Structures are given as C-alpha cells and as structure tokens.
PDB file of C-alpha atoms in Angstrom:
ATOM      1  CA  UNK A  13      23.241  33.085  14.076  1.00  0.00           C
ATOM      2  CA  UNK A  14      19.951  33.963  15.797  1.00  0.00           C
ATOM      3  CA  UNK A  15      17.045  31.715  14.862  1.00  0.00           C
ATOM      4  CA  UNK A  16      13.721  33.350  15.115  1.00  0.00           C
ATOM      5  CA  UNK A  17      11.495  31.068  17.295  1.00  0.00           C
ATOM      6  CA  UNK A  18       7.961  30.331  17.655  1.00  0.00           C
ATOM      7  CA  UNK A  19       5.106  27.863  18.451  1.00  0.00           C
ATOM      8  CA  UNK A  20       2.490  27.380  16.298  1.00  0.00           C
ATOM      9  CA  UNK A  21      -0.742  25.424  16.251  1.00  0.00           C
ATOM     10  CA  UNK A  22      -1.192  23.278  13.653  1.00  0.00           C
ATOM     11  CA  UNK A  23      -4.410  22.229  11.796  1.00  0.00           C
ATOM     12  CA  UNK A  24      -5.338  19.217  10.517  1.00  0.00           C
ATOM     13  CA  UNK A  25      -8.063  17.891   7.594  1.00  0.00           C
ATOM     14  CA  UNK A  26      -8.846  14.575   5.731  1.00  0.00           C
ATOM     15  CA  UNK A  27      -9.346  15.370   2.231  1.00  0.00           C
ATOM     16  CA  UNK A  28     -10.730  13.186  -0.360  1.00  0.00           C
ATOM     17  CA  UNK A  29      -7.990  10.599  -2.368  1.00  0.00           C
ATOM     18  CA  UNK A  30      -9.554  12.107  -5.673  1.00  0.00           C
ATOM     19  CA  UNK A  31      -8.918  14.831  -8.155  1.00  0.00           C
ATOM     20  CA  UNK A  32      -9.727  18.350  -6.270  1.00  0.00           C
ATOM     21  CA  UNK A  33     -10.535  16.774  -3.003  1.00  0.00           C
ATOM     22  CA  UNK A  34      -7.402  19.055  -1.857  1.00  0.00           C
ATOM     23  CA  UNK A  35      -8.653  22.071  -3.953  1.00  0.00           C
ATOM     24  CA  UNK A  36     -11.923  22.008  -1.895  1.00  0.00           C
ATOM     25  CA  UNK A  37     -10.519  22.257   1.445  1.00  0.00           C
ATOM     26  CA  UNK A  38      -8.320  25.173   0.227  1.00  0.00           C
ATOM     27  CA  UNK A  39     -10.636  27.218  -1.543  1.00  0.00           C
ATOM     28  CA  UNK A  40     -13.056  27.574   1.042  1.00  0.00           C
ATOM     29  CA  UNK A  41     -10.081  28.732   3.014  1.00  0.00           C
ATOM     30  CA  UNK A  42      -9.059  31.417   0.497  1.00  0.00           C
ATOM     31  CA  UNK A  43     -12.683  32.790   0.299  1.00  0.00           C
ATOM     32  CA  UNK A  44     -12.699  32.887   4.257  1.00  0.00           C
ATOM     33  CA  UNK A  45      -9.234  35.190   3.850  1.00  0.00           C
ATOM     34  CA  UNK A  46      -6.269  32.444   4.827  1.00  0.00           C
ATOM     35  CA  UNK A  47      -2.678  33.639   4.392  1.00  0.00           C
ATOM     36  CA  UNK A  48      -0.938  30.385   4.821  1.00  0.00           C
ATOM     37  CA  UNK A  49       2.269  30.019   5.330  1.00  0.00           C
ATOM     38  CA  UNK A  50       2.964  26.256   5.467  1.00  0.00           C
ATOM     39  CA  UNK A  51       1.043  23.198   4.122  1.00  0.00           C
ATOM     40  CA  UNK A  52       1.627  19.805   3.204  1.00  0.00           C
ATOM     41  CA  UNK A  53      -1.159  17.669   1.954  1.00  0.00           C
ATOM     42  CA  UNK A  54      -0.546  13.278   1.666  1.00  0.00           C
ATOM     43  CA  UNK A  55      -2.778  10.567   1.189  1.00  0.00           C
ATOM     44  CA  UNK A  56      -3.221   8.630   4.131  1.00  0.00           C
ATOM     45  CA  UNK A  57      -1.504   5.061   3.711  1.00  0.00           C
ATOM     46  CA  UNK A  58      -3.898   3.296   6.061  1.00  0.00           C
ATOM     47  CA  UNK A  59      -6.941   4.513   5.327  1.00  0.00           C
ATOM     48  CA  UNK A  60      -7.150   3.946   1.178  1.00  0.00           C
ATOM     49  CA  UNK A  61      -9.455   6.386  -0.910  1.00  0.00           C
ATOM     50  CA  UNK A  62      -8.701   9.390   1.622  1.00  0.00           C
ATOM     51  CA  UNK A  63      -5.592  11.593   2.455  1.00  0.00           C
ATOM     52  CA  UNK A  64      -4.913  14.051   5.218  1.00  0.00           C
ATOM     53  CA  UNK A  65      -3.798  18.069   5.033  1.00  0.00           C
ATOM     54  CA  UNK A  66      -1.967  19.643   7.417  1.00  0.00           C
ATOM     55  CA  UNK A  67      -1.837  23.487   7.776  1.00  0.00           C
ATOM     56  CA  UNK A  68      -0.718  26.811   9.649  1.00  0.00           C
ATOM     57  CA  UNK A  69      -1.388  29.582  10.725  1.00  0.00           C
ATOM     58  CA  UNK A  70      -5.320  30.410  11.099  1.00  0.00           C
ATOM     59  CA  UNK A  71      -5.870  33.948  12.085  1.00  0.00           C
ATOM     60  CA  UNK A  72      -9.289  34.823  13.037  1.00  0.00           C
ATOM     61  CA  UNK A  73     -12.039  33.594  14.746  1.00  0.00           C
ATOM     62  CA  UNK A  74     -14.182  33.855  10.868  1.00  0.00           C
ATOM     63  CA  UNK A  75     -11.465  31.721   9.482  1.00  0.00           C
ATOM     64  CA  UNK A  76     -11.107  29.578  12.575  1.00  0.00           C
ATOM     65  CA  UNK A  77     -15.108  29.371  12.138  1.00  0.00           C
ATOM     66  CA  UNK A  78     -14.993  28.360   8.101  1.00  0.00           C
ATOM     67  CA  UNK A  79     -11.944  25.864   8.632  1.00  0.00           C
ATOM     68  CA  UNK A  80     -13.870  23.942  11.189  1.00  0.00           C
ATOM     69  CA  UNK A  81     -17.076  24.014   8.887  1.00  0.00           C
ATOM     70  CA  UNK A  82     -14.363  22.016   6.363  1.00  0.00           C
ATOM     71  CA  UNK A  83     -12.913  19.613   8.959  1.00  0.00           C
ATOM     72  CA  UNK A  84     -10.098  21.264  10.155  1.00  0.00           C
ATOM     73  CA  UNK A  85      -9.103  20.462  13.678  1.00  0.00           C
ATOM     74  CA  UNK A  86      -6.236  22.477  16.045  1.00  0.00           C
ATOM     75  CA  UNK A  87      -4.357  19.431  16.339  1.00  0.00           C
ATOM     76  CA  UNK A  88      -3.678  18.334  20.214  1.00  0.00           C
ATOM     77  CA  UNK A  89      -1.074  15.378  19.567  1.00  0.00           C
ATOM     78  CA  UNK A  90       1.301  17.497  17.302  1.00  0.00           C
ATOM     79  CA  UNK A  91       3.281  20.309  18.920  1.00  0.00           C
ATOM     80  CA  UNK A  92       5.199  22.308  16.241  1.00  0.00           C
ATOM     81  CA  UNK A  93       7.764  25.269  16.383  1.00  0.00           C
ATOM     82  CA  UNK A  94       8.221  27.645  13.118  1.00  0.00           C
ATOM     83  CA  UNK A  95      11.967  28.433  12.997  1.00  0.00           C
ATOM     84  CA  UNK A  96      13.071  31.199  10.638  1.00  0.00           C
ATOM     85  CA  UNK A  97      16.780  31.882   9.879  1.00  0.00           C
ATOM     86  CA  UNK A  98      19.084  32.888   7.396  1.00  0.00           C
ATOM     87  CA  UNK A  99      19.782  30.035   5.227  1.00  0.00           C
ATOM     88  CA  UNK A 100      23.538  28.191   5.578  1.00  0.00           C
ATOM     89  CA  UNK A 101      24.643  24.768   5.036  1.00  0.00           C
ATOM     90  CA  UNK A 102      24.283  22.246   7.662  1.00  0.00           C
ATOM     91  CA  UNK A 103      21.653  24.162   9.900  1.00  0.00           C
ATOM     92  CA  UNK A 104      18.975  21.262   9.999  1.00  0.00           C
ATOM     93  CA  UNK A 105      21.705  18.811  10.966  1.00  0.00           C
ATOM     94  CA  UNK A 106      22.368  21.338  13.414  1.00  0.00           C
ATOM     95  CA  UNK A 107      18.636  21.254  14.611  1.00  0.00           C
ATOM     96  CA  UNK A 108      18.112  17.451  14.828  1.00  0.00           C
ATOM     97  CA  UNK A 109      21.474  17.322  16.256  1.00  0.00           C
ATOM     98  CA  UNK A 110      20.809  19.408  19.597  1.00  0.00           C
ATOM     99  CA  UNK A 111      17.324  17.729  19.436  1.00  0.00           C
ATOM    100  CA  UNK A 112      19.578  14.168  19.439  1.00  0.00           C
ATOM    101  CA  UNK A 113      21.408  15.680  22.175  1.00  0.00           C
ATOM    102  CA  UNK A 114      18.812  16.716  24.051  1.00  0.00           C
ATOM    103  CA  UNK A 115      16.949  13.411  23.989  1.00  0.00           C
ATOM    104  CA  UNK A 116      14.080  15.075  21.581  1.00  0.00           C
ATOM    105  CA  UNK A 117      12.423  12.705  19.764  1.00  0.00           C
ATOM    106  CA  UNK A 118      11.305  14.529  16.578  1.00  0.00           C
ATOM    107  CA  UNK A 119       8.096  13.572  15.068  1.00  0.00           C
ATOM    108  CA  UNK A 120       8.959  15.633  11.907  1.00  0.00           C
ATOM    109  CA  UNK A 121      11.091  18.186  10.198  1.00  0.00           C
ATOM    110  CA  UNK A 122      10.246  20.113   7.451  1.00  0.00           C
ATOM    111  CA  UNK A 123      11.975  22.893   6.071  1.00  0.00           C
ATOM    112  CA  UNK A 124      12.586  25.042   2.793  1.00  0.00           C
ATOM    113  CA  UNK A 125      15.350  28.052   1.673  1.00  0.00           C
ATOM    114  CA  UNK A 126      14.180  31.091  -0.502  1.00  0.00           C
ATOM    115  CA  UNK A 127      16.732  32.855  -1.497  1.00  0.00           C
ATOM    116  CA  UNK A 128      18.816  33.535   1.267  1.00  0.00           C
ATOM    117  CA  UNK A 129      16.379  32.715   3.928  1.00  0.00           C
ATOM    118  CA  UNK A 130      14.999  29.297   5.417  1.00  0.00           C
ATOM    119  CA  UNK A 131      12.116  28.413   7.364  1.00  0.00           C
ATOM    120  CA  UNK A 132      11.455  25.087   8.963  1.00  0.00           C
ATOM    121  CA  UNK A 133       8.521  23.434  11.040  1.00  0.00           C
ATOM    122  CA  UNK A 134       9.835  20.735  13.556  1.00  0.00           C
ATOM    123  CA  UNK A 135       6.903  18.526  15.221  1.00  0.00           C
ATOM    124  CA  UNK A 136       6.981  16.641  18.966  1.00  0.00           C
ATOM    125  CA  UNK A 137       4.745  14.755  20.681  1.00  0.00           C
ATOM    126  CA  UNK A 138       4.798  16.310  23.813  1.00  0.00           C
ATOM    127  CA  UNK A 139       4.274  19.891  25.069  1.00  0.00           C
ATOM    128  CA  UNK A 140       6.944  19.490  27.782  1.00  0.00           C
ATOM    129  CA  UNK A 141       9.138  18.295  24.777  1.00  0.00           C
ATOM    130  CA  UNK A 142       8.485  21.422  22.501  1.00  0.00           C
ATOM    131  CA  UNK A 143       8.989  23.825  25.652  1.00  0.00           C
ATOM    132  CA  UNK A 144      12.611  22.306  25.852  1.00  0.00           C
ATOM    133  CA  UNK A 145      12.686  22.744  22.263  1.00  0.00           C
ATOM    134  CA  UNK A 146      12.114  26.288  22.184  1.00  0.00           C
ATOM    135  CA  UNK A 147      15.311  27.084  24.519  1.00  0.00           C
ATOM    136  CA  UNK A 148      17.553  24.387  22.722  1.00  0.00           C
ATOM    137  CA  UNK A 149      16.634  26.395  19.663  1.00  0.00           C
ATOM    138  CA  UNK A 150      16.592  29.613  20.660  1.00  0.00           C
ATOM    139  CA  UNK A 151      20.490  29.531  21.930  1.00  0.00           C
ATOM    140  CA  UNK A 152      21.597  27.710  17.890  1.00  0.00           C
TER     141      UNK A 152
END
C-alpha cells in the first residue's frame, strides 16, 4: 500500500481555559479564509487557567498575517509529517513500529479513518529525525 507523504508546518496558540477562548482563535481564522485540515486544542496542565491549540495547514501570506495577529506561531521544536492512506487494520502499529525500528522517537501520533480512508499526523523533535521519517514511510 502506498502512503501519501508529506511535511507540514505546524502552528501553535495558547487559548484561554474559559468558555469560547477556543472559539476566538478559530473564528478569526475562518473570517481570514482557513481550510483546516487538522486541529487539536488541550488545556495546558502546567500552566492552570490557559490551554494550547495546535493547527495545520495555513495557506497564505493574509492568513499567515491574521493567525499571527491571534498568537499563532510556525512551531520550530515540532516537526510533523501528514500521512494519508487507505484505511486497514494495524497500519499505525505499522508506523510506530518502523519508527521503533528505526530508532525514531515519536513525540506524537495522531490519526483518524473516514470511511475507507485514514489520515494521520506523526510529530519528532528533530528535523534530521523527520527527514528519516519521510523515507521509512514512504517505502510502508
């Protein structure tokens, strides 16, 4: 099965611990013209009352332009691949597994099937690490 492949920058937000404090970030991102296609939003343990957001992709230097005015930063620390495939049993124990093999250290996997189709967002520390990554991956 041929996994489709790519990096992708990821941006990054705190966000109020409060009702709509997420709501905020997102419709000003809307009215700017985002098409997201991954987010996941948390409250951030060690720093009580706040939380953090963590998006992709921005397209456009007028969205780049309105995310920053909200907080959003291209996160330097966090180097992600987006990994699109058909959906089948096993295939993020596959992932980690060659990542194990490899001596990856994943800093996080998330993933999620429609229909017969899955997509998944796996994070490293290091750019040298996501480069090996991307070849592991790209002969699943």
């Amino acid at each position: 099965m041929a996994l489709n492949v790519s990096r992708v920058d990821v941006w990054a937000a705190s966000i109020e611990d409060k009702p709509g404090g997420l709501a905020g970030k997102l419709s000003a991102l809307a009215k700017a013209g985002a098409q997201l296609e991954f987010l996941v939003a948390r409250r951030a343990p060690d720093k009580p009352g706040t939380g953090v957001v963590f998006l992709t992709p921005l397209k456009g230097a007028a969205l780049v332009r309105a995310a920053k005015k909200e907080g959003f930063e291209k996160t330097d620390s966090l180097h992600s691949i987006r990994i699109e495939a058909p959906d089948e049993p096993g295939l993020c124990a596959r992932i980690s597994q060659a990542m194990a093999e490899a001596g990856i250290n994943l800093r996080g996997l998330s993933a999620a099937a429609v229909g017969d189709r899955c997509v998944a967002y796996l994070a490293v520390d290091a750019a040298p690490d996501a480069a090996k990554a991307m070849k592991i991956l790209k002969k699943l």
